[in-house]
């Protein structure tokens, strides 16, 4: 059922198959071939993502075709999305360069005797991330009748840091000679970007915006004037051919700092929360953001400057840092440091250090966090040779240079006195940076 229409015929009538998927619920019905899964229930094992282990919806994908003679892996980023299929590759550099979506995959074929599926599962940490699905499959959702598409817009992306609004899509109708992107503001639709189209093919372009943001009257902070846009396609005669309503997308790095349409800035990202992403419940994070926004409102109404401080008090900050690092240490030790887990570990530590560097926290917080992170890094670097028979593979997988740079950049200085707040923290940091430099 799943192989209908393939250019080859499978030798096995019903090959055994395991699907590792996101949470199985009605909201994910459209992503599951429910009818085919029911027909092949005896030969298809469904494993769903364990949200308690990995709360984010996973984007990664891996295909393993395993036979007696050979096994073939295919893994990487290709997927069936507008961003993947409707964008073209750009090679130029400059202000507009580097915004195309590039999909990459790796394919490797090995002798069947060389591949142990249990080892593959262990190396990718699949056993803890996915669990056997025991429930009933959701009802299949009937496909809605397709409308004739004159053009498709896969993304209208705004970057608050550069104020660039980028439009990507594809035109299917040669009658459409231009598309206009309107911002759906409260009082009227305002033209933002106009792109000319020469025949069918790619739609791409953008412009720096000066009127997509405004000052929020309640907090005095910047906010987006709208999160909705209208894209209208016109013929050469000026006649409207088609229109699409879309949600304005915000660049990922900036989207971490958006609440509703309010642009919060990097100060809302707390270092200890970055260290323990699986410990703090989403509701608690939202409550912390809302409390900070409320503080801005109160200060703005009083005509004073809001003092932006870390969400946690000093003692809670210390406890959270220790708790977060201990949790990561336990998880890595229990699994003997899988390569993917080490990469995620290094990335999260780097992000937490960068957030701390960008914050206005006092020296006591900086010194404590930096010394504990340095100590933690040294422990992991010491353990890697015991976890891996070829530790050089692990060293290559971790971008140690960036982690060392992030560790070096955190200021452990009482700027008023121009003194190092904690000599022990500085010694730990220097020793860890030197160790990283040796390994790189």
Coordinates of C-alpha atoms in Angstrom, one line a residue:
X1 CA 0.0 0.0 0.0
X2 CA 2.8 2.4 0.8
X3 CA 4.8 1.4 -2.2
X4 CA 2.1 1.9 -4.9
X5 CA 3.5 3.7 -7.9
X6 CA 7.2 3.1 -7.1
X7 CA 9.4 2.4 -10.2
X8 CA 10.5 -0.9 -8.7
X9 CA 8.8 -3.8 -7.1
X10 CA 9.7 -4.9 -3.6
X11 CA 10.9 -8.5 -3.3
X12 CA 9.2 -8.9 0.0
X13 CA 5.4 -8.9 -0.2
X14 CA 5.1 -7.0 3.1
X15 CA 8.5 -5.8 4.4
X16 CA 8.7 -5.1 8.1
X17 CA 8.8 -1.4 8.8
X18 CA 9.2 0.9 11.9
X19 CA 8.0 4.5 11.7
X20 CA 9.3 6.9 14.3
X21 CA 6.9 9.9 14.2
X22 CA 5.7 12.9 16.1
X23 CA 2.9 12.6 18.7
X24 CA 0.0 10.6 17.3
X25 CA -3.1 12.7 17.7
X26 CA -5.9 14.3 15.7
X27 CA -3.7 17.3 15.1
X28 CA -1.2 15.1 13.3
X29 CA -3.7 13.1 11.3
X30 CA -2.8 14.8 8.0
X31 CA 0.9 13.7 8.4
X32 CA 0.0 10.0 8.8
X33 CA -1.1 7.6 6.0
X34 CA -3.8 6.2 8.3
X35 CA -5.6 4.0 5.7
X36 CA -2.3 2.4 4.6
X37 CA -1.1 1.9 8.2
X38 CA -4.3 0.1 9.1
X39 CA -4.0 -2.2 6.0
X40 CA -0.4 -3.0 7.0
X41 CA -0.8 -3.0 10.8
X42 CA 0.8 -6.4 11.1
X43 CA 4.0 -5.4 9.4
X44 CA 4.3 -1.8 10.4
X45 CA 5.4 -0.8 13.9
X46 CA 4.5 2.8 14.9
X47 CA 6.7 4.5 17.5
X48 CA 5.7 7.9 18.7
X49 CA 7.8 10.7 20.2
X50 CA 8.1 10.7 23.9
X51 CA 7.3 14.3 24.8
X52 CA 8.6 13.9 28.4
X53 CA 12.0 13.1 26.9
X54 CA 12.0 15.6 24.0
X55 CA 9.2 18.2 24.2
X56 CA 9.9 19.9 20.9
X57 CA 8.4 18.6 17.6
X58 CA 11.4 16.9 15.9
X59 CA 12.4 18.0 12.4
X60 CA 15.1 15.4 11.8
X61 CA 14.5 12.4 9.6
X62 CA 16.3 9.1 8.8
X63 CA 15.4 6.3 6.5
X64 CA 17.2 2.9 7.0
X65 CA 16.5 0.1 4.5
X66 CA 18.0 -3.0 5.9
X67 CA 18.4 -6.4 4.1
X68 CA 20.4 -9.5 4.4
X69 CA 23.1 -8.3 1.9
X70 CA 23.1 -4.6 2.4
X71 CA 21.7 -1.7 4.4
X72 CA 21.2 1.8 3.0
X73 CA 20.8 5.0 5.2
X74 CA 19.4 8.3 4.0
X75 CA 19.3 11.1 6.5
X76 CA 19.2 14.9 6.4
X77 CA 16.9 17.8 5.9
X78 CA 14.8 17.3 2.7
X79 CA 11.1 17.5 3.3
X80 CA 7.9 18.3 1.5
X81 CA 7.4 22.0 2.4
X82 CA 7.0 25.2 0.5
X83 CA 10.3 26.5 1.8
X84 CA 12.0 23.3 0.5
X85 CA 10.3 23.0 -2.9
X86 CA 9.5 26.6 -3.9
X87 CA 12.8 28.3 -3.2
X88 CA 15.8 28.3 -5.6
X89 CA 19.4 28.1 -4.5
X90 CA 21.3 31.4 -4.4
X91 CA 25.0 31.6 -4.7
X92 CA 25.5 35.4 -4.6
X93 CA 26.5 37.2 -1.5
X94 CA 25.5 40.5 0.0
X95 CA 22.4 41.9 1.8
X96 CA 20.1 39.6 -0.2
X97 CA 22.3 36.6 -0.3
X98 CA 22.1 33.4 1.7
X99 CA 18.4 33.4 2.3
X100 CA 17.5 30.6 0.0
X101 CA 16.5 27.3 1.6
X102 CA 19.0 24.5 0.8
X103 CA 18.1 20.9 1.6
X104 CA 20.9 18.4 2.1
X105 CA 20.9 14.7 2.6
X106 CA 23.6 12.0 3.1
X107 CA 23.2 8.5 1.6
X108 CA 25.4 5.6 2.7
X109 CA 25.2 1.9 1.7
X110 CA 27.0 -0.7 3.8
X111 CA 27.2 -4.4 3.9
X112 CA 24.3 -5.9 5.8
X113 CA 26.6 -7.7 8.2
X114 CA 28.2 -4.3 9.3
X115 CA 24.9 -2.8 10.5
X116 CA 23.3 -3.7 13.8
X117 CA 20.0 -1.9 14.1
X118 CA 20.2 -2.0 17.9
X119 CA 23.5 -0.1 17.7
X120 CA 21.9 2.4 15.4
X121 CA 19.0 2.9 17.7
X122 CA 21.4 3.4 20.7
X123 CA 23.7 5.8 18.8
X124 CA 20.7 8.0 17.8
X125 CA 19.1 7.7 21.2
X126 CA 15.9 6.4 19.6
X127 CA 14.9 4.1 22.5
X128 CA 14.4 7.0 25.0
X129 CA 13.0 9.5 22.5
X130 CA 10.4 7.2 21.0
X131 CA 8.1 4.6 22.5
X132 CA 5.9 1.9 21.0
X133 CA 2.5 3.3 20.1
X134 CA -0.4 1.3 21.7
X135 CA -3.5 3.5 21.0
X136 CA -6.0 3.6 18.2
X137 CA -5.0 5.4 15.0
X138 CA -6.9 8.7 14.5
X139 CA -9.6 8.9 11.9
X140 CA -8.2 9.9 8.4
X141 CA -9.1 13.4 7.4
X142 CA -10.7 13.7 4.0
X143 CA -8.8 15.8 1.6
X144 CA -10.3 19.2 0.9
X145 CA -11.0 19.9 -2.8
X146 CA -8.1 21.7 -4.3
X147 CA -8.5 25.2 -5.7
X148 CA -6.8 26.3 -8.9
X149 CA -3.5 27.9 -7.9
X150 CA -2.2 30.8 -9.9
X151 CA 0.7 31.3 -7.6
X152 CA 2.0 30.1 -4.2
X153 CA 3.7 32.0 -1.5
X154 CA 5.7 29.8 0.8
X155 CA 7.0 32.5 3.1
X156 CA 6.7 36.1 4.0
X157 CA 9.6 36.5 6.4
X158 CA 10.5 39.5 8.5
X159 CA 13.7 40.0 10.5
X160 CA 13.4 42.6 13.2
X161 CA 17.2 42.9 13.5
X162 CA 17.6 43.9 9.9
X163 CA 14.0 45.0 9.2
X164 CA 14.1 43.1 5.9
X165 CA 10.9 41.7 4.6
X166 CA 11.6 38.7 2.3
X167 CA 9.0 37.1 0.0
X168 CA 9.5 33.6 -1.5
X169 CA 7.2 31.6 -3.7
X170 CA 6.3 30.4 -7.2
X171 CA 4.1 31.5 -10.0
X172 CA 2.1 28.9 -12.0
X173 CA 0.1 31.2 -14.3
X174 CA 1.7 33.3 -17.0
X175 CA -1.2 35.8 -16.8
X176 CA 0.1 37.0 -13.4
X177 CA 2.7 39.7 -14.0
X178 CA 3.1 41.0 -10.5
X179 CA 2.3 40.3 -6.9
X180 CA 1.8 42.9 -4.1
X181 CA 2.2 42.1 -0.4
X182 CA -0.1 44.2 1.8
X183 CA 0.2 44.5 5.5
X184 CA -3.2 44.1 7.2
X185 CA -3.1 47.0 9.6
X186 CA -5.9 47.9 11.9
X187 CA -7.0 50.9 9.9
X188 CA -6.2 49.8 6.3
X189 CA -4.2 47.4 4.1
X190 CA -0.9 49.0 3.4
X191 CA 1.3 48.1 0.4
X192 CA 4.6 46.7 1.6
X193 CA 6.4 45.0 -1.3
X194 CA 5.7 44.8 -5.1
X195 CA 7.4 42.1 -7.1
X196 CA 7.3 41.9 -10.9
X197 CA 7.0 38.4 -12.5
X198 CA 8.3 37.5 -15.9
X199 CA 6.3 34.3 -16.8
X200 CA 5.9 31.3 -14.6
X201 CA 8.6 30.4 -12.1
X202 CA 10.2 31.7 -9.0
X203 CA 8.8 34.6 -7.0
X204 CA 11.5 36.2 -4.8
X205 CA 12.4 39.6 -3.5
X206 CA 12.2 41.9 -0.5
X207 CA 12.7 45.3 0.9
X208 CA 13.7 47.0 4.1
X209 CA 10.6 48.0 6.0
X210 CA 10.2 51.3 8.0
X211 CA 6.6 51.0 8.9
X212 CA 6.1 47.4 10.1
X213 CA 7.0 48.3 13.6
X214 CA 5.6 50.9 16.1
X215 CA 6.0 51.8 19.7
X216 CA 3.6 49.9 22.0
X217 CA 1.8 52.6 24.0
X218 CA 1.4 50.4 27.1
X219 CA 5.1 49.3 27.5
X220 CA 7.1 51.8 25.4
X221 CA 8.6 48.8 23.6
X222 CA 8.7 48.0 19.9
X223 CA 5.9 45.8 18.5
X224 CA 4.8 44.6 15.0
X225 CA 1.9 46.5 13.6
X226 CA 0.5 43.3 12.2
X227 CA 1.0 39.6 12.0
X228 CA -1.2 39.1 8.9
X229 CA -0.4 39.9 5.3
X230 CA -2.4 39.8 2.0
X231 CA -0.7 38.8 -1.2
X232 CA -2.5 39.8 -4.4
X233 CA -1.6 38.7 -7.9
X234 CA -2.4 41.1 -10.9
X235 CA -2.5 40.7 -14.6
X236 CA -0.8 43.2 -16.9
X237 CA -4.1 44.9 -17.4
X238 CA -4.3 45.6 -13.6
X239 CA -7.0 43.0 -13.1
X240 CA -6.8 41.0 -9.9
X241 CA -6.2 37.3 -10.7
X242 CA -6.0 35.8 -7.2
X243 CA -5.2 36.6 -3.5
X244 CA -3.8 34.8 -0.6
X245 CA -4.0 35.6 3.1
X246 CA -0.9 34.6 5.1
X247 CA 0.6 35.0 8.5
X248 CA 3.7 37.1 8.7
X249 CA 6.6 34.9 9.8
X250 CA 9.5 36.1 12.0
X251 CA 13.1 35.0 11.5
X252 CA 13.9 32.2 13.9
X253 CA 16.6 34.0 15.9
X254 CA 14.1 36.9 16.5
X255 CA 11.1 34.6 17.0
X256 CA 12.6 33.5 20.3
X257 CA 12.0 37.0 21.5
X258 CA 8.4 37.7 20.3
X259 CA 5.3 37.5 22.5
X260 CA 2.2 38.1 20.6
X261 CA 3.3 41.0 18.4
X262 CA 5.6 42.5 21.0
X263 CA 9.3 42.4 20.3
X264 CA 10.8 41.6 23.6
X265 CA 14.6 41.6 22.9
X266 CA 17.3 39.3 24.1
X267 CA 16.9 40.3 27.8
X268 CA 13.9 38.0 28.1
X269 CA 16.0 34.9 27.6
X270 CA 17.4 33.9 31.0
X271 CA 20.6 32.0 31.2
X272 CA 19.4 29.4 33.7
X273 CA 16.3 28.7 31.7
X274 CA 18.5 28.0 28.7
X275 CA 20.5 25.5 30.7
X276 CA 17.4 23.6 31.8
X277 CA 15.0 23.6 28.8
X278 CA 13.3 20.4 29.8
X279 CA 12.8 21.4 33.4
X280 CA 10.7 24.6 33.2
X281 CA 7.2 24.0 32.0
X282 CA 6.0 26.1 29.1
X283 CA 3.3 27.7 31.2
X284 CA 5.9 28.8 33.7
X285 CA 8.0 30.4 30.9
X286 CA 4.9 32.2 29.6
X287 CA 4.0 33.4 33.1
X288 CA 7.6 34.8 33.5
X289 CA 7.4 36.7 30.2
X290 CA 4.0 38.1 31.1
X291 CA 5.3 39.2 34.5
X292 CA 8.2 41.0 32.7
X293 CA 5.8 42.7 30.2
X294 CA 3.5 43.7 33.1
X295 CA 6.6 45.3 34.8
X296 CA 7.3 47.3 31.7
X297 CA 3.7 48.5 31.6
X298 CA 3.8 49.7 35.2
X299 CA 7.1 51.4 34.8
X300 CA 6.0 53.1 31.5
X301 CA 2.8 54.4 33.1
X302 CA 4.8 55.8 35.9
X303 CA 7.2 57.5 33.5
X304 CA 10.1 55.5 34.8
X305 CA 12.6 53.1 33.1
X306 CA 11.8 49.5 33.8
X307 CA 14.8 47.7 35.4
X308 CA 15.2 44.5 33.4
X309 CA 16.5 41.8 35.7
X310 CA 16.8 38.1 35.6
X311 CA 13.5 36.3 36.2
X312 CA 15.0 34.4 39.1
X313 CA 16.2 35.7 42.4
X314 CA 19.9 35.2 43.2
X315 CA 19.5 32.0 45.2
X316 CA 17.0 30.5 42.7
X317 CA 19.4 31.4 39.9
X318 CA 22.2 29.5 41.7
X319 CA 20.0 26.5 42.3
X320 CA 18.7 26.5 38.7
X321 CA 22.2 26.6 37.2
X322 CA 23.3 23.6 39.3
X323 CA 20.1 21.7 38.7
X324 CA 20.3 22.3 34.9
X325 CA 23.9 21.2 34.6
X326 CA 23.4 18.2 36.9
X327 CA 20.5 17.1 34.8
X328 CA 22.5 17.3 31.6
X329 CA 25.4 15.5 33.2
X330 CA 23.1 12.6 34.3
X331 CA 21.5 12.3 30.9
X332 CA 24.8 12.2 29.1
X333 CA 26.4 9.7 31.5
X334 CA 23.4 7.4 31.4
X335 CA 23.6 7.2 27.6
X336 CA 27.4 7.3 27.4
X337 CA 27.4 10.5 25.4
X338 CA 25.8 9.7 22.0
X339 CA 27.2 12.0 19.2
X340 CA 23.8 13.7 18.6
X341 CA 23.4 14.3 22.3
X342 CA 26.8 15.8 22.6
X343 CA 26.1 18.2 19.7
X344 CA 22.9 19.3 21.4
X345 CA 24.7 19.6 24.7
X346 CA 27.4 21.9 23.2
X347 CA 24.8 24.0 21.3
X348 CA 22.7 24.6 24.4
X349 CA 25.6 25.5 26.6
X350 CA 26.9 28.0 23.9
X351 CA 23.4 29.6 23.7
X352 CA 23.2 29.9 27.5
X353 CA 26.6 31.6 27.6
X354 CA 25.7 34.0 24.8
X355 CA 22.5 34.9 26.6
X356 CA 24.4 35.6 29.8
X357 CA 26.9 37.8 27.9
X358 CA 24.1 39.8 26.4
X359 CA 22.3 40.3 29.7
X360 CA 22.7 43.0 32.4
X361 CA 23.1 40.5 35.2
X362 CA 25.5 41.5 38.1
X363 CA 28.9 40.0 38.4
X364 CA 27.9 37.4 41.0
X365 CA 25.5 35.7 38.6
X366 CA 28.1 35.8 35.8
X367 CA 30.9 34.4 37.9
X368 CA 28.8 31.6 39.3
X369 CA 27.3 30.5 36.0
X370 CA 30.7 30.7 34.2
X371 CA 32.5 28.7 36.8
X372 CA 29.9 26.0 37.0
X373 CA 29.6 25.7 33.2
X374 CA 33.5 25.6 32.9
X375 CA 33.5 22.8 35.5
X376 CA 30.8 21.0 33.7
X377 CA 32.6 21.2 30.3
X378 CA 35.8 19.8 31.8
X379 CA 33.9 16.8 33.2
X380 CA 32.3 16.0 29.8
X381 CA 35.5 16.4 27.9
X382 CA 37.2 14.0 30.4
X383 CA 34.4 11.4 30.0
X384 CA 34.2 11.4 26.2
X385 CA 37.3 9.1 25.8
X386 CA 35.6 6.6 28.2
X387 CA 32.3 6.8 26.2
X388 CA 33.8 6.5 22.7
X389 CA 36.5 4.1 21.5
X390 CA 37.4 6.8 18.9
X391 CA 37.0 10.1 20.7
X392 CA 38.3 12.0 17.7
X393 CA 34.9 11.4 16.1
X394 CA 33.2 13.1 19.0
X395 CA 35.6 16.0 19.0
X396 CA 34.8 16.7 15.4
X397 CA 31.0 16.5 16.0
X398 CA 31.2 19.2 18.7
X399 CA 32.0 22.7 17.6
X400 CA 34.4 23.2 20.5
X401 CA 35.9 26.4 19.1
X402 CA 32.5 28.2 19.3
X403 CA 31.9 26.9 22.7
X404 CA 35.3 28.1 23.9
X405 CA 34.7 31.5 22.4
X406 CA 31.3 31.8 24.1
X407 CA 32.9 30.8 27.4
X408 CA 35.7 33.4 26.9
X409 CA 33.3 36.2 26.2
X410 CA 31.3 36.2 29.4
X411 CA 32.4 39.2 31.5
X412 CA 33.3 38.2 35.1
X413 CA 34.0 41.7 36.1
X414 CA 32.5 44.2 38.6
X415 CA 32.6 47.0 36.0
X416 CA 32.2 49.7 38.7
X417 CA 35.4 48.6 40.5
X418 CA 37.0 47.1 37.3
X419 CA 37.9 44.0 39.3
X420 CA 37.4 40.3 38.7
X421 CA 34.5 39.3 41.0
X422 CA 35.7 35.8 41.6
X423 CA 39.3 34.7 41.0
X424 CA 38.3 31.0 41.2
X425 CA 35.8 31.4 38.4
X426 CA 38.4 33.1 36.2
X427 CA 40.9 30.3 36.9
X428 CA 38.3 27.6 36.0
X429 CA 37.4 29.5 32.8
X430 CA 41.0 29.9 31.7
X431 CA 41.8 26.2 32.3
X432 CA 38.7 25.1 30.4
X433 CA 39.4 27.4 27.5
X434 CA 43.0 26.1 27.3
X435 CA 41.7 22.5 27.3
X436 CA 39.3 23.3 24.5
X437 CA 42.2 24.9 22.5
X438 CA 44.3 21.8 22.9
X439 CA 41.5 19.6 21.5
X440 CA 40.8 21.9 18.6

